[in-house]
XYZ file of C-alpha atoms in Angstrom:
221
model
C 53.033 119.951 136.014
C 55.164 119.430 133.134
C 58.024 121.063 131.831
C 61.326 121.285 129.857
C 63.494 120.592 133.081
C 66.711 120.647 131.482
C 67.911 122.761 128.660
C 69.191 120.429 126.043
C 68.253 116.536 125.449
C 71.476 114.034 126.857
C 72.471 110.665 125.419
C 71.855 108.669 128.861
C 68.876 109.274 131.448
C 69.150 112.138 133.941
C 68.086 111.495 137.606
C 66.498 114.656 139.055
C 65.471 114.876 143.015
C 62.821 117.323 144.120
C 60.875 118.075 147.244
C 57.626 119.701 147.831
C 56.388 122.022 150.897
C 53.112 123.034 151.697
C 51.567 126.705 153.123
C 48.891 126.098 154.577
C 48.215 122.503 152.969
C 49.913 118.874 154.379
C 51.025 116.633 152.036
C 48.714 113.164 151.671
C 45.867 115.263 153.114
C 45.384 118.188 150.934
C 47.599 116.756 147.742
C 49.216 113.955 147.078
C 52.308 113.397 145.034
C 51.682 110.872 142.134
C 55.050 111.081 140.227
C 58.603 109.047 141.637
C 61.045 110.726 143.441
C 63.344 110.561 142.105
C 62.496 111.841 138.838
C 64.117 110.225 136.121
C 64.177 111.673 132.246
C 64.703 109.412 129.375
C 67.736 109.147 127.190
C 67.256 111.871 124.032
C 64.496 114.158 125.969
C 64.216 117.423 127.897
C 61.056 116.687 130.186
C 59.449 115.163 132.357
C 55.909 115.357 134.478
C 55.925 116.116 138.247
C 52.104 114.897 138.832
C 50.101 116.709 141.765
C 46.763 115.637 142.288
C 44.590 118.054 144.536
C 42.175 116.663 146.974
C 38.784 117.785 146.899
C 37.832 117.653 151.414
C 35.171 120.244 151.000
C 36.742 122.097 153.660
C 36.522 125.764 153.448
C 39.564 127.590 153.777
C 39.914 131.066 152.498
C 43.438 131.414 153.460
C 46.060 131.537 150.506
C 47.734 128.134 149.693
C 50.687 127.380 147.783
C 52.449 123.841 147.056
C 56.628 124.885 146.759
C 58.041 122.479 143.916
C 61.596 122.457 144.715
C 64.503 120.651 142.566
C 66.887 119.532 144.753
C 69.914 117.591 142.531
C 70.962 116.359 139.101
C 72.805 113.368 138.911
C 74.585 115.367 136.349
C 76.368 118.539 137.434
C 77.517 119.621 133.648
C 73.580 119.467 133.530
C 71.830 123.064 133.232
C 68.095 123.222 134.656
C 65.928 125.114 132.414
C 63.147 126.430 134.972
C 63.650 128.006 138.149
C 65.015 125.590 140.915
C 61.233 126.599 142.917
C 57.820 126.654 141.441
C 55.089 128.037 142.907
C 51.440 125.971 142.628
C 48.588 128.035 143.937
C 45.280 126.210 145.294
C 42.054 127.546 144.285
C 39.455 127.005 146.671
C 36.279 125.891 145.304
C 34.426 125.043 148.657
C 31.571 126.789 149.860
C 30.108 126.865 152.875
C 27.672 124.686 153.936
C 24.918 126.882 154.133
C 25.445 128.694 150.544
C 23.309 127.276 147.832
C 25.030 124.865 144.883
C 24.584 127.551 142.060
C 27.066 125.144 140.002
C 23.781 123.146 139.276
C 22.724 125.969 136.895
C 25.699 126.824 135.241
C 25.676 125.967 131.823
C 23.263 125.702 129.037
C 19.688 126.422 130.483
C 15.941 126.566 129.157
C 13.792 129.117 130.043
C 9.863 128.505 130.096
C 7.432 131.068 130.657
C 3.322 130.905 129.249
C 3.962 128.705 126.660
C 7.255 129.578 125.238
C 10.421 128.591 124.861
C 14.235 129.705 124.636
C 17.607 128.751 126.073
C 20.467 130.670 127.494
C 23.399 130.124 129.362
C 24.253 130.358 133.424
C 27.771 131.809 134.035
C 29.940 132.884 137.025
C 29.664 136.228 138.465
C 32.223 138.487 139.974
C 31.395 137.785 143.326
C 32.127 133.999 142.751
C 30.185 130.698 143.062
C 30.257 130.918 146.972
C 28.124 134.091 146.758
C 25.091 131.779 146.327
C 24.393 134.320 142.919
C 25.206 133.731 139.280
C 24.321 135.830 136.090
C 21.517 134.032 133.373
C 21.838 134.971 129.923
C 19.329 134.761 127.548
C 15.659 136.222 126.236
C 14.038 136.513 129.316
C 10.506 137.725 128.527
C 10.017 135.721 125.035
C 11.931 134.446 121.868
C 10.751 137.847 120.470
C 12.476 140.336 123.119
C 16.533 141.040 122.836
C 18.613 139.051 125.247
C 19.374 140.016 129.286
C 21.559 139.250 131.476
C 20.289 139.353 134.776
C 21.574 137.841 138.495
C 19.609 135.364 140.139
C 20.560 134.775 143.867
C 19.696 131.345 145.839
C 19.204 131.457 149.319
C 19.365 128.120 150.994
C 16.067 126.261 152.906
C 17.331 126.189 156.871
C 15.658 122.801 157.095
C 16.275 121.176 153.254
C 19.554 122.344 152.279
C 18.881 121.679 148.685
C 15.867 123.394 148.311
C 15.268 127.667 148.781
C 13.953 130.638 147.420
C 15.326 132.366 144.137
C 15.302 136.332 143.427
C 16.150 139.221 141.350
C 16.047 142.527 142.676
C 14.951 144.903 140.757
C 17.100 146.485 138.146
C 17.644 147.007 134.371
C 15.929 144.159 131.834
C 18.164 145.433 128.970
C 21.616 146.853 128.901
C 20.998 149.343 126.130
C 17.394 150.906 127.636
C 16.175 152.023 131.097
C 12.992 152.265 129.846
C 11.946 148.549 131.353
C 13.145 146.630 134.758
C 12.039 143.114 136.343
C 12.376 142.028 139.617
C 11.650 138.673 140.413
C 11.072 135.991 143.087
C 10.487 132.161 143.638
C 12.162 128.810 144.462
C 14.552 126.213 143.621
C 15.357 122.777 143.920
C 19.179 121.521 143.113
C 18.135 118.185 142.587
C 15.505 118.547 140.022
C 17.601 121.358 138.725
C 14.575 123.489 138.478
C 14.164 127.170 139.520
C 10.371 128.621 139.120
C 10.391 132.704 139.376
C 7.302 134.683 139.779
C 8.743 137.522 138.005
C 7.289 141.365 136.789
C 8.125 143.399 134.065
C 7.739 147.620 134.375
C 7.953 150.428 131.890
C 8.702 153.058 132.957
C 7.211 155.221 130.427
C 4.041 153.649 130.462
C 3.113 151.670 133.241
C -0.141 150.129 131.086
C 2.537 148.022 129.766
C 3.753 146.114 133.063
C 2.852 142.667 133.480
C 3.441 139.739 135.778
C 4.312 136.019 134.562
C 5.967 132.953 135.443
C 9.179 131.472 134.477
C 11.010 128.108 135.152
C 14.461 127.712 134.579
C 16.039 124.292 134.060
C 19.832 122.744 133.242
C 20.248 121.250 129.609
């Protein structure tokens, strides 16, 4: 992190101590400090950078985790410090467990492929996060033609190839603005060709002479 540290440029270097403590995270394990303690700011500046680099151990931990930033001295004492003596840095976690499928793979642009045409879209987070083994695929589902959907496709892992499972979408709305029409849809994936083939089918509901069954296949950009 950087910051203004102290409120008004000096003429000479300040010398500022600080000292970090972990909840629920150990130092050289979880994080490691990459900055000099002490911190030193130049001669005619403000700032300085307190550099934290987080370290990926795909470990799942759910439990909240904070990194306390704490400034300890100025070699200074006429010296006024601009932020709060404590900052708070909150960890993320971003590890899943190992038995939830890598939906990352398929976030981003995408191409969808289904009897002969062609059209991209775009995979996004969902609200129940990548670890929910779902994620919502935006684009023109059933042709070039047809409006855009966005729909949730949810990837259940292989017990035996954990890179490899089935794909669904359970049945529910095709378009935002209608009722008229749902899909439901299901098939298989693969994270390492980044390819996800759904057998999917389309119903209207006002006239069911209209439903059809096709195939789609769904690959990163």
């Amino acid at each position: 992190c950087s910051s203004d540290l102290i409120s008004l440029s000096q003429e000479t270097p300040i010398v500022v101590t600080y000292e970090t403590i972990g909840q629920e995270v150990v130092k050289d394990s979880d994080f490691v400090i990459l900055s000099d303690n002490p911190l030193v700011i130049p001669a005619g500046s403000s700032e300085a950078s307190v550099r934290i680099k987080i370290i990926d151990n795909d470990v799942v931990q759910p439990e909240d985790r904070n990194i306390y930033l704490r400034f300890r001295s100025i070699d200074q004492s006429h010296v006024k410090v601009a932020v709060p003596k404590e900052v708070v840095i909150a960890i993320k976690e971003d590890d899943c467990a190992a038995n939830v499928s890598n939906v990352n793979v398929w976030i981003g642009s995408l191409t969808f492929q289904s009897e002969g045409t062609t059209s991209t879209g775009t995979g996004s987070e969902n609200s129940a996060g990548i670890c929910s083994g779902t994620f919502n695929v935006k684009g023109k589902f059933v042709g070039s033609e047809n409006p855009e959907s966005t729909l949730t496709i949810r990837l259940t892992q292989n017990l035996e190839i954990s890179t490899k499972g089935s794909a669904s979408i359970t049945r529910t709305k095709l378009f935002s603005f209608t009722s008229q029409y749902e899909v439901e849809a299901t098939g298989v994936y693969d994270e390492l060709t980044k390819k996800i083939t759904l057998n999917y089918s389309i119903f209207d509901l006002n006239n069911t002479t209209n439903n059809f069954s096709s195939t789609m296949v769904i690959t990163t950009n």
